[in-house]
């Protein structure tokens, strides 16, 4: 099998510009170098050292059920039978960032696209695009949770419909994905916990999102999220908090058309703003976190 293309953002003097690819590829597991496996292992160990007490229980337990470990990059063909049996989802290897419609089509069919390549050692602390570690370590575990798995498919189906409605509808859904699937927090009896893939795959943000006084933490509200802008190159200024995954799935039940119309008539909200009507959460207690030594 020849190694598939590694489609990455282009670095230019004007910053990084995204490059899209639509291909589905076999995971070229034999072609991973010792450096690739080492990058996976180092990121895996670093995150698992700080996530107990910060990531939600479902995330940590699912990652264990999938037998992910620091030893080596997991094999998609070993994860897929476990994932299919649990929720009917499967991983497909992709070359890099997918055009939105292609991405949504995969989700609508319970296929999660996982970039086949992993970041280089010099990118270990930050990469501007979804690589294998972000997708596999961050996104895949929660697909084992039946309710979250249903949400992800419902989201994909809704996004395909939004494509037909127009740009504003799509922007609203991209914000919904950003503030839930990528950067979502969940309230638990022990305090706020993380479920967003963009947070659990980042050491700094895993600590910042729960312990810093800087960001807002606001109760989940679909229209509020659809109106809220976001930045892609900094830690989030606002996190939205769900009560449980059922709340997330229930939010996708109604026909969004009237909601899009309502939101379109309202102003956007800056990422750092808090409204009178917001249900504000105060930062979680420190109990149950990994000790500072691990942080
Ligand atoms: N492509 N490979 C890949 N992974 C993503 O997470 C992804 C994508 N294309 C589009 C996309 N995400 C966004 O549209 C979503 O974040 C809404
Ligand atoms: Fe992602």
GROMACS .gro file of N, CA and C in nm, residues 51-197:
model
  441
   51UNK      N    1  -0.590   1.464   3.286
   51UNK     CA    2  -0.735   1.459   3.261
   51UNK      C    3  -0.817   1.396   3.372
   52UNK      N    4  -0.765   1.299   3.449
   52UNK     CA    5  -0.847   1.249   3.561
   52UNK      C    6  -0.885   1.365   3.653
   53UNK      N    7  -1.017   1.380   3.680
   53UNK     CA    8  -1.061   1.493   3.761
   53UNK      C    9  -1.091   1.616   3.677
   54UNK      N   10  -1.058   1.612   3.550
   54UNK     CA   11  -1.088   1.726   3.462
   54UNK      C   12  -1.178   1.684   3.346
   55UNK      N   13  -1.144   1.571   3.280
   55UNK     CA   14  -1.231   1.521   3.173
   55UNK      C   15  -1.348   1.446   3.237
   56UNK      N   16  -1.460   1.441   3.167
   56UNK     CA   17  -1.576   1.369   3.223
   56UNK      C   18  -1.546   1.220   3.226
   57UNK      N   19  -1.616   1.151   3.316
   57UNK     CA   20  -1.593   1.008   3.339
   57UNK      C   21  -1.612   0.928   3.209
   58UNK      N   22  -1.718   0.964   3.133
   58UNK     CA   23  -1.748   0.890   3.010
   58UNK      C   24  -1.629   0.892   2.915
   59UNK      N   25  -1.562   1.008   2.908
   59UNK     CA   26  -1.448   1.019   2.815
   59UNK      C   27  -1.336   0.923   2.857
   60UNK      N   28  -1.299   0.930   2.986
   60UNK     CA   29  -1.186   0.850   3.034
   60UNK      C   30  -1.218   0.700   3.024
   61UNK      N   31  -1.338   0.662   3.063
   61UNK     CA   32  -1.375   0.520   3.060
   61UNK      C   33  -1.381   0.468   2.916
   62UNK      N   34  -1.433   0.550   2.825
   62UNK     CA   35  -1.443   0.505   2.685
   62UNK      C   36  -1.304   0.486   2.624
   63UNK      N   37  -1.213   0.575   2.662
   63UNK     CA   38  -1.077   0.563   2.607
   63UNK      C   39  -1.013   0.433   2.655
   64UNK      N   40  -1.046   0.395   2.779
   64UNK     CA   41  -0.993   0.267   2.832
   64UNK      C   42  -1.060   0.148   2.762
   65UNK      N   43  -1.191   0.161   2.739
   65UNK     CA   44  -1.261   0.050   2.670
   65UNK      C   45  -1.204   0.028   2.530
   66UNK      N   46  -1.163   0.139   2.469
   66UNK     CA   47  -1.105   0.129   2.333
   66UNK      C   48  -0.959   0.082   2.340
   67UNK      N   49  -0.911   0.060   2.462
   67UNK     CA   50  -0.774   0.010   2.482
   67UNK      C   51  -0.667   0.102   2.420
   68UNK      N   52  -0.695   0.232   2.417
   68UNK     CA   53  -0.593   0.326   2.369
   68UNK      C   54  -0.483   0.330   2.475
   69UNK      N   55  -0.357   0.337   2.429
   69UNK     CA   56  -0.248   0.346   2.526
   69UNK      C   57  -0.135   0.428   2.465
   70UNK      N   58  -0.036   0.456   2.549
   70UNK     CA   59   0.078   0.537   2.501
   70UNK      C   60   0.172   0.453   2.416
   71UNK      N   61   0.155   0.321   2.419
   71UNK     CA   62   0.253   0.232   2.354
   71UNK      C   63   0.271   0.261   2.206
   72UNK      N   64   0.158   0.283   2.137
   72UNK     CA   65   0.167   0.301   1.991
   72UNK      C   66   0.039   0.367   1.939
   73UNK      N   67   0.046   0.420   1.821
   73UNK     CA   68  -0.073   0.477   1.756
   73UNK      C   69  -0.175   0.366   1.739
   74UNK      N   70  -0.298   0.383   1.789
   74UNK     CA   71  -0.399   0.277   1.776
   74UNK      C   72  -0.429   0.246   1.630
   75UNK      N   73  -0.469   0.120   1.608
   75UNK     CA   74  -0.505   0.077   1.472
   75UNK      C   75  -0.655   0.098   1.450
   76UNK      N   76  -0.694   0.164   1.342
   76UNK     CA   77  -0.837   0.187   1.317
   76UNK      C   78  -0.910   0.053   1.307
   77UNK      N   79  -0.841  -0.048   1.247
   77UNK     CA   80  -0.912  -0.175   1.226
   77UNK      C   81  -0.927  -0.254   1.357
   78UNK      N   82  -0.861  -0.208   1.463
   78UNK     CA   83  -0.886  -0.269   1.594
   78UNK      C   84  -0.991  -0.191   1.673
   79UNK      N   85  -0.998  -0.061   1.646
   79UNK     CA   86  -1.097   0.023   1.716
   79UNK      C   87  -1.236   0.004   1.656
   80UNK      N   88  -1.243  -0.012   1.523
   80UNK     CA   89  -1.374  -0.015   1.457
   80UNK      C   90  -1.469  -0.123   1.506
   81UNK      N   91  -1.424  -0.247   1.526
   81UNK     CA   92  -1.519  -0.349   1.576
   81UNK      C   93  -1.579  -0.310   1.713
   82UNK      N   94  -1.496  -0.249   1.799
   82UNK     CA   95  -1.546  -0.210   1.933
   82UNK      C   96  -1.647  -0.096   1.918
   83UNK      N   97  -1.611   0.000   1.832
   83UNK     CA   98  -1.695   0.118   1.814
   83UNK      C   99  -1.828   0.079   1.746
   84UNK      N  100  -1.818  -0.004   1.642
   84UNK     CA  101  -1.941  -0.046   1.570
   84UNK      C  102  -2.035  -0.118   1.666
   85UNK      N  103  -1.978  -0.204   1.749
   85UNK     CA  104  -2.063  -0.283   1.841
   85UNK      C  105  -2.131  -0.191   1.943
   86UNK      N  106  -2.062  -0.084   1.982
   86UNK     CA  107  -2.116   0.003   2.088
   86UNK      C  108  -2.223   0.097   2.033
   87UNK      N  109  -2.193   0.165   1.920
   87UNK     CA  110  -2.289   0.269   1.874
   87UNK      C  111  -2.307   0.273   1.723
   88UNK      N  112  -2.244   0.178   1.651
   88UNK     CA  113  -2.264   0.177   1.505
   88UNK      C  114  -2.178   0.278   1.432
   89UNK      N  115  -2.090   0.348   1.505
   89UNK     CA  116  -1.996   0.441   1.441
   89UNK      C  117  -1.873   0.367   1.391
   90UNK      N  118  -1.808   0.424   1.289
   90UNK     CA  119  -1.679   0.369   1.250
   90UNK      C  120  -1.585   0.484   1.210
   91UNK      N  121  -1.457   0.459   1.219
   91UNK     CA  122  -1.357   0.558   1.179
   91UNK      C  123  -1.324   0.537   1.033
   92UNK      N  124  -1.304   0.649   0.961
   92UNK     CA  125  -1.248   0.638   0.827
   92UNK      C  126  -1.124   0.726   0.824
   93UNK      N  127  -1.019   0.677   0.762
   93UNK     CA  128  -0.896   0.756   0.750
   93UNK      C  129  -0.916   0.864   0.643
   94UNK      N  130  -0.869   0.984   0.672
   94UNK     CA  131  -0.874   1.091   0.571
   94UNK      C  132  -0.738   1.159   0.563
   95UNK      N  133  -0.717   1.234   0.456
   95UNK     CA  134  -0.584   1.294   0.430
   95UNK      C  135  -0.562   1.421   0.510
   96UNK      N  136  -0.671   1.483   0.557
   96UNK     CA  137  -0.657   1.609   0.633
   96UNK      C  138  -0.793   1.676   0.643
   97UNK      N  139  -0.795   1.809   0.639
   97UNK     CA  140  -0.920   1.883   0.658
   97UNK      C  141  -1.016   1.858   0.540
   98UNK      N  142  -1.138   1.823   0.571
   98UNK     CA  143  -1.237   1.795   0.468
   98UNK      C  144  -1.321   1.920   0.441
   99UNK      N  145  -1.364   1.939   0.316
   99UNK     CA  146  -1.461   2.046   0.291
   99UNK      C  147  -1.584   2.018   0.380
  100UNK      N  148  -1.648   2.123   0.427
  100UNK     CA  149  -1.755   2.107   0.526
  100UNK      C  150  -1.860   2.005   0.487
  101UNK      N  151  -1.908   2.014   0.361
  101UNK     CA  152  -2.017   1.924   0.321
  101UNK      C  153  -1.974   1.778   0.330
  102UNK      N  154  -1.850   1.752   0.287
  102UNK     CA  155  -1.798   1.614   0.293
  102UNK      C  156  -1.791   1.566   0.438
  103UNK      N  157  -1.746   1.657   0.524
  103UNK     CA  158  -1.734   1.624   0.667
  103UNK      C  159  -1.872   1.590   0.725
  104UNK      N  160  -1.969   1.675   0.696
  104UNK     CA  161  -2.103   1.653   0.751
  104UNK      C  162  -2.165   1.524   0.697
  105UNK      N  163  -2.135   1.494   0.571
  105UNK     CA  164  -2.189   1.371   0.512
  105UNK      C  165  -2.138   1.247   0.586
  106UNK      N  166  -2.011   1.251   0.626
  106UNK     CA  167  -1.957   1.139   0.704
  106UNK      C  168  -2.032   1.126   0.836
  107UNK      N  169  -2.046   1.240   0.906
  107UNK     CA  170  -2.114   1.234   1.037
  107UNK      C  171  -2.257   1.183   1.022
  108UNK      N  172  -2.324   1.228   0.915
  108UNK     CA  173  -2.465   1.189   0.896
  108UNK      C  174  -2.478   1.038   0.875
  109UNK      N  175  -2.364   0.974   0.836
  109UNK     CA  176  -2.366   0.829   0.813
  109UNK      C  177  -2.285   0.753   0.918
  110UNK      N  178  -2.266   0.814   1.034
  110UNK     CA  179  -2.194   0.751   1.147
  110UNK      C  180  -2.052   0.708   1.110
  111UNK      N  181  -1.992   0.794   1.026
  111UNK     CA  182  -1.850   0.771   0.996
  111UNK      C  183  -1.774   0.890   1.053
  112UNK      N  184  -1.672   0.865   1.137
  112UNK     CA  185  -1.595   0.979   1.186
  112UNK      C  186  -1.462   0.986   1.111
  113UNK      N  187  -1.435   1.098   1.043
  113UNK     CA  188  -1.311   1.109   0.966
  113UNK      C  189  -1.192   1.136   1.058
  114UNK      N  190  -1.093   1.049   1.052
  114UNK     CA  191  -0.973   1.067   1.136
  114UNK      C  192  -0.854   1.087   1.045
  115UNK      N  193  -0.787   1.201   1.064
  115UNK     CA  194  -0.667   1.228   0.983
  115UNK      C  195  -0.565   1.117   1.007
  116UNK      N  196  -0.508   1.061   0.899
  116UNK     CA  197  -0.424   0.941   0.917
  116UNK      C  198  -0.285   0.977   0.971
  117UNK      N  199  -0.243   1.107   0.951
  117UNK     CA  200  -0.104   1.142   0.992
  117UNK      C  201  -0.106   1.216   1.127
  118UNK      N  202   0.008   1.209   1.195
  118UNK     CA  203   0.019   1.276   1.326
  118UNK      C  204   0.120   1.391   1.313
  119UNK      N  205   0.104   1.490   1.398
  119UNK     CA  206   0.188   1.612   1.393
  119UNK      C  207   0.336   1.576   1.412
  120UNK      N  208   0.421   1.670   1.371
  120UNK     CA  209   0.567   1.649   1.384
  120UNK      C  210   0.609   1.685   1.527
  121UNK      N  211   0.725   1.638   1.573
  121UNK     CA  212   0.769   1.669   1.711
  121UNK      C  213   0.771   1.819   1.739
  122UNK      N  214   0.809   1.899   1.638
  122UNK     CA  215   0.817   2.044   1.663
  122UNK      C  216   0.677   2.106   1.674
  123UNK      N  217   0.573   2.031   1.640
  123UNK     CA  218   0.435   2.083   1.651
  123UNK      C  219   0.365   2.027   1.775
  124UNK      N  220   0.442   1.961   1.864
  124UNK     CA  221   0.376   1.883   1.970
  124UNK      C  222   0.288   1.970   2.059
  125UNK      N  223   0.324   2.099   2.076
  125UNK     CA  224   0.242   2.182   2.165
  125UNK      C  225   0.125   2.250   2.097
  126UNK      N  226   0.135   2.267   1.966
  126UNK     CA  227   0.022   2.330   1.897
  126UNK      C  228   0.026   2.301   1.748
  127UNK      N  229  -0.092   2.267   1.696
  127UNK     CA  230  -0.104   2.250   1.551
  127UNK      C  231  -0.238   2.313   1.513
  128UNK      N  232  -0.239   2.384   1.400
  128UNK     CA  233  -0.358   2.466   1.368
  128UNK      C  234  -0.467   2.382   1.301
  129UNK      N  235  -0.446   2.252   1.287
  129UNK     CA  236  -0.547   2.174   1.214
  129UNK      C  237  -0.564   2.039   1.283
  130UNK      N  238  -0.676   1.969   1.251
  130UNK     CA  239  -0.699   1.840   1.318
  130UNK      C  240  -0.604   1.733   1.266
  131UNK      N  241  -0.512   1.687   1.350
  131UNK     CA  242  -0.424   1.574   1.311
  131UNK      C  243  -0.477   1.448   1.379
  132UNK      N  244  -0.406   1.337   1.364
  132UNK     CA  245  -0.453   1.209   1.419
  132UNK      C  246  -0.474   1.218   1.570
  133UNK      N  247  -0.385   1.289   1.640
  133UNK     CA  248  -0.400   1.293   1.787
  133UNK      C  249  -0.528   1.365   1.826
  134UNK      N  250  -0.554   1.479   1.762
  134UNK     CA  251  -0.676   1.555   1.794
  134UNK      C  252  -0.800   1.468   1.767
  135UNK      N  253  -0.804   1.407   1.650
  135UNK     CA  254  -0.922   1.329   1.612
  135UNK      C  255  -0.937   1.201   1.693
  136UNK      N  256  -0.827   1.124   1.703
  136UNK     CA  257  -0.837   0.991   1.764
  136UNK      C  258  -0.844   1.001   1.917
  137UNK      N  259  -0.754   1.078   1.976
  137UNK     CA  260  -0.753   1.091   2.122
  137UNK      C  261  -0.871   1.178   2.166
  138UNK      N  262  -0.900   1.284   2.089
  138UNK     CA  263  -0.999   1.383   2.135
  138UNK      C  264  -1.142   1.349   2.102
  139UNK      N  265  -1.167   1.316   1.975
  139UNK     CA  266  -1.307   1.299   1.931
  139UNK      C  267  -1.361   1.157   1.946
  140UNK      N  268  -1.280   1.056   1.922
  140UNK     CA  269  -1.333   0.919   1.909
  140UNK      C  270  -1.390   0.862   2.039
  141UNK      N  271  -1.327   0.880   2.154
  141UNK     CA  272  -1.380   0.812   2.274
  141UNK      C  273  -1.530   0.836   2.302
  142UNK      N  274  -1.575   0.959   2.288
  142UNK     CA  275  -1.715   0.985   2.323
  142UNK      C  276  -1.814   0.927   2.221
  143UNK      N  277  -1.763   0.883   2.107
  143UNK     CA  278  -1.853   0.816   2.010
  143UNK      C  279  -1.897   0.681   2.065
  144UNK      N  280  -1.834   0.639   2.175
  144UNK     CA  281  -1.875   0.515   2.242
  144UNK      C  282  -2.000   0.538   2.328
  145UNK      N  283  -2.030   0.667   2.355
  145UNK     CA  284  -2.146   0.697   2.440
  145UNK      C  285  -2.269   0.706   2.350
  146UNK      N  286  -2.371   0.620   2.370
  146UNK     CA  287  -2.484   0.612   2.278
  146UNK      C  288  -2.555   0.746   2.254
  147UNK      N  289  -2.572   0.826   2.360
  147UNK     CA  290  -2.646   0.951   2.344
  147UNK      C  291  -2.562   1.052   2.266
  148UNK      N  292  -2.434   1.060   2.301
  148UNK     CA  293  -2.345   1.153   2.229
  148UNK      C  294  -2.332   1.107   2.083
  149UNK      N  295  -2.327   0.976   2.062
  149UNK     CA  296  -2.316   0.920   1.926
  149UNK      C  297  -2.438   0.960   1.843
  150UNK      N  298  -2.556   0.956   1.907
  150UNK     CA  299  -2.679   0.998   1.836
  150UNK      C  300  -2.675   1.148   1.806
  151UNK      N  301  -2.622   1.225   1.900
  151UNK     CA  302  -2.611   1.370   1.879
  151UNK      C  303  -2.522   1.399   1.757
  152UNK      N  304  -2.411   1.331   1.749
  152UNK     CA  305  -2.316   1.357   1.640
  152UNK      C  306  -2.379   1.324   1.504
  153UNK      N  307  -2.458   1.218   1.498
  153UNK     CA  308  -2.524   1.186   1.370
  153UNK      C  309  -2.633   1.289   1.341
  154UNK      N  310  -2.710   1.324   1.442
  154UNK     CA  311  -2.817   1.423   1.422
  154UNK      C  312  -2.756   1.557   1.380
  155UNK      N  313  -2.640   1.588   1.437
  155UNK     CA  314  -2.571   1.712   1.400
  155UNK      C  315  -2.534   1.708   1.251
  156UNK      N  316  -2.475   1.596   1.209
  156UNK     CA  317  -2.435   1.582   1.068
  156UNK      C  318  -2.554   1.597   0.976
  157UNK      N  319  -2.666   1.535   1.011
  157UNK     CA  320  -2.786   1.544   0.925
  157UNK      C  321  -2.836   1.688   0.922
  158UNK      N  322  -2.835   1.752   1.038
  158UNK     CA  323  -2.881   1.892   1.044
  158UNK      C  324  -2.792   1.983   0.963
  159UNK      N  325  -2.662   1.953   0.965
  159UNK     CA  326  -2.565   2.038   0.893
  159UNK      C  327  -2.583   2.024   0.742
  160UNK      N  328  -2.615   1.901   0.698
  160UNK     CA  329  -2.639   1.882   0.553
  160UNK      C  330  -2.760   1.966   0.512
  161UNK      N  331  -2.865   1.966   0.597
  161UNK     CA  332  -2.984   2.048   0.566
  161UNK      C  333  -2.947   2.196   0.565
  162UNK      N  334  -2.865   2.235   0.663
  162UNK     CA  335  -2.828   2.378   0.674
  162UNK      C  336  -2.756   2.424   0.549
  163UNK      N  337  -2.682   2.329   0.488
  163UNK     CA  338  -2.609   2.364   0.365
  163UNK      C  339  -2.706   2.414   0.258
  164UNK      N  340  -2.825   2.354   0.259
  164UNK     CA  341  -2.925   2.392   0.158
  164UNK      C  342  -2.996   2.521   0.195
  165UNK      N  343  -2.990   2.559   0.325
  165UNK     CA  344  -3.064   2.679   0.367
  165UNK      C  345  -2.982   2.804   0.341
  166UNK      N  346  -2.853   2.798   0.376
  166UNK     CA  347  -2.770   2.915   0.345
  166UNK      C  348  -2.656   2.934   0.444
  167UNK      N  349  -2.573   3.029   0.413
  167UNK     CA  350  -2.451   3.056   0.488
  167UNK      C  351  -2.479   3.080   0.637
  168UNK      N  352  -2.585   3.160   0.665
  168UNK     CA  353  -2.609   3.195   0.807
  168UNK      C  354  -2.646   3.071   0.887
  169UNK      N  355  -2.720   2.981   0.823
  169UNK     CA  356  -2.760   2.856   0.892
  169UNK      C  357  -2.635   2.773   0.921
  170UNK      N  358  -2.547   2.768   0.822
  170UNK     CA  359  -2.425   2.688   0.837
  170UNK      C  360  -2.335   2.748   0.945
  171UNK      N  361  -2.328   2.880   0.948
  171UNK     CA  362  -2.244   2.946   1.050
  171UNK      C  363  -2.298   2.914   1.189
  172UNK      N  364  -2.432   2.916   1.202
  172UNK     CA  365  -2.492   2.884   1.332
  172UNK      C  366  -2.453   2.743   1.377
  173UNK      N  367  -2.454   2.649   1.280
  173UNK     CA  368  -2.423   2.510   1.316
  173UNK      C  369  -2.276   2.491   1.344
  174UNK      N  370  -2.193   2.567   1.272
  174UNK     CA  371  -2.049   2.558   1.300
  174UNK      C  372  -2.019   2.607   1.441
  175UNK      N  373  -2.092   2.711   1.483
  175UNK     CA  374  -2.076   2.761   1.621
  175UNK      C  375  -2.124   2.656   1.722
  176UNK      N  376  -2.234   2.587   1.687
  176UNK     CA  377  -2.286   2.484   1.778
  176UNK      C  378  -2.181   2.373   1.794
  177UNK      N  379  -2.119   2.332   1.683
  177UNK     CA  380  -2.017   2.228   1.688
  177UNK      C  381  -1.898   2.276   1.773
  178UNK      N  382  -1.860   2.400   1.749
  178UNK     CA  383  -1.744   2.457   1.819
  178UNK      C  384  -1.766   2.457   1.970
  179UNK      N  385  -1.882   2.506   2.014
  179UNK     CA  386  -1.905   2.524   2.158
  179UNK      C  387  -1.957   2.397   2.227
  180UNK      N  388  -1.972   2.288   2.151
  180UNK     CA  389  -2.012   2.162   2.217
  180UNK      C  390  -1.905   2.056   2.188
  181UNK      N  391  -1.904   2.005   2.067
  181UNK     CA  392  -1.815   1.893   2.031
  181UNK      C  393  -1.668   1.928   2.051
  182UNK      N  394  -1.632   2.054   2.020
  182UNK     CA  395  -1.490   2.093   2.032
  182UNK      C  396  -1.457   2.149   2.171
  183UNK      N  397  -1.541   2.236   2.226
  183UNK     CA  398  -1.501   2.306   2.349
  183UNK      C  399  -1.608   2.301   2.458
  184UNK      N  400  -1.682   2.187   2.463
  184UNK     CA  401  -1.793   2.181   2.558
  184UNK      C  402  -1.750   2.138   2.698
  185UNK      N  403  -1.822   2.191   2.799
  185UNK     CA  404  -1.807   2.147   2.938
  185UNK      C  405  -1.938   2.086   2.982
  186UNK      N  406  -1.932   1.998   3.083
  186UNK     CA  407  -2.052   1.933   3.134
  186UNK      C  408  -2.053   1.947   3.286
  187UNK      N  409  -2.172   1.972   3.343
  187UNK     CA  410  -2.185   1.989   3.489
  187UNK      C  411  -2.202   1.850   3.552
  188UNK      N  412  -2.128   1.821   3.657
  188UNK     CA  413  -2.140   1.692   3.727
  188UNK      C  414  -2.147   1.720   3.877
  189UNK      N  415  -2.191   1.623   3.958
  189UNK     CA  416  -2.199   1.647   4.104
  189UNK      C  417  -2.063   1.686   4.163
  190UNK      N  418  -1.954   1.643   4.095
  190UNK     CA  419  -1.820   1.676   4.149
  190UNK      C  420  -1.771   1.812   4.097
  191UNK      N  421  -1.848   1.875   4.010
  191UNK     CA  422  -1.803   2.004   3.954
  191UNK      C  423  -1.803   1.999   3.803
  192UNK      N  424  -1.754   2.106   3.738
  192UNK     CA  425  -1.754   2.110   3.592
  192UNK      C  426  -1.647   2.015   3.539
  193UNK      N  427  -1.680   1.946   3.427
  193UNK     CA  428  -1.583   1.857   3.365
  193UNK      C  429  -1.581   1.882   3.215
  194UNK      N  430  -1.478   1.836   3.148
  194UNK     CA  431  -1.457   1.861   3.005
  194UNK      C  432  -1.512   1.746   2.923
  195UNK      N  433  -1.576   1.775   2.809
  195UNK     CA  434  -1.605   1.670   2.711
  195UNK      C  435  -1.559   1.712   2.571
  196UNK      N  436  -1.527   1.838   2.548
  196UNK     CA  437  -1.489   1.887   2.415
  196UNK      C  438  -1.353   1.835   2.369
  197UNK      N  439  -1.349   1.788   2.243
  197UNK     CA  440  -1.226   1.728   2.188
  197UNK      C  441  -1.112   1.830   2.178
   0.00000   0.00000   0.00000
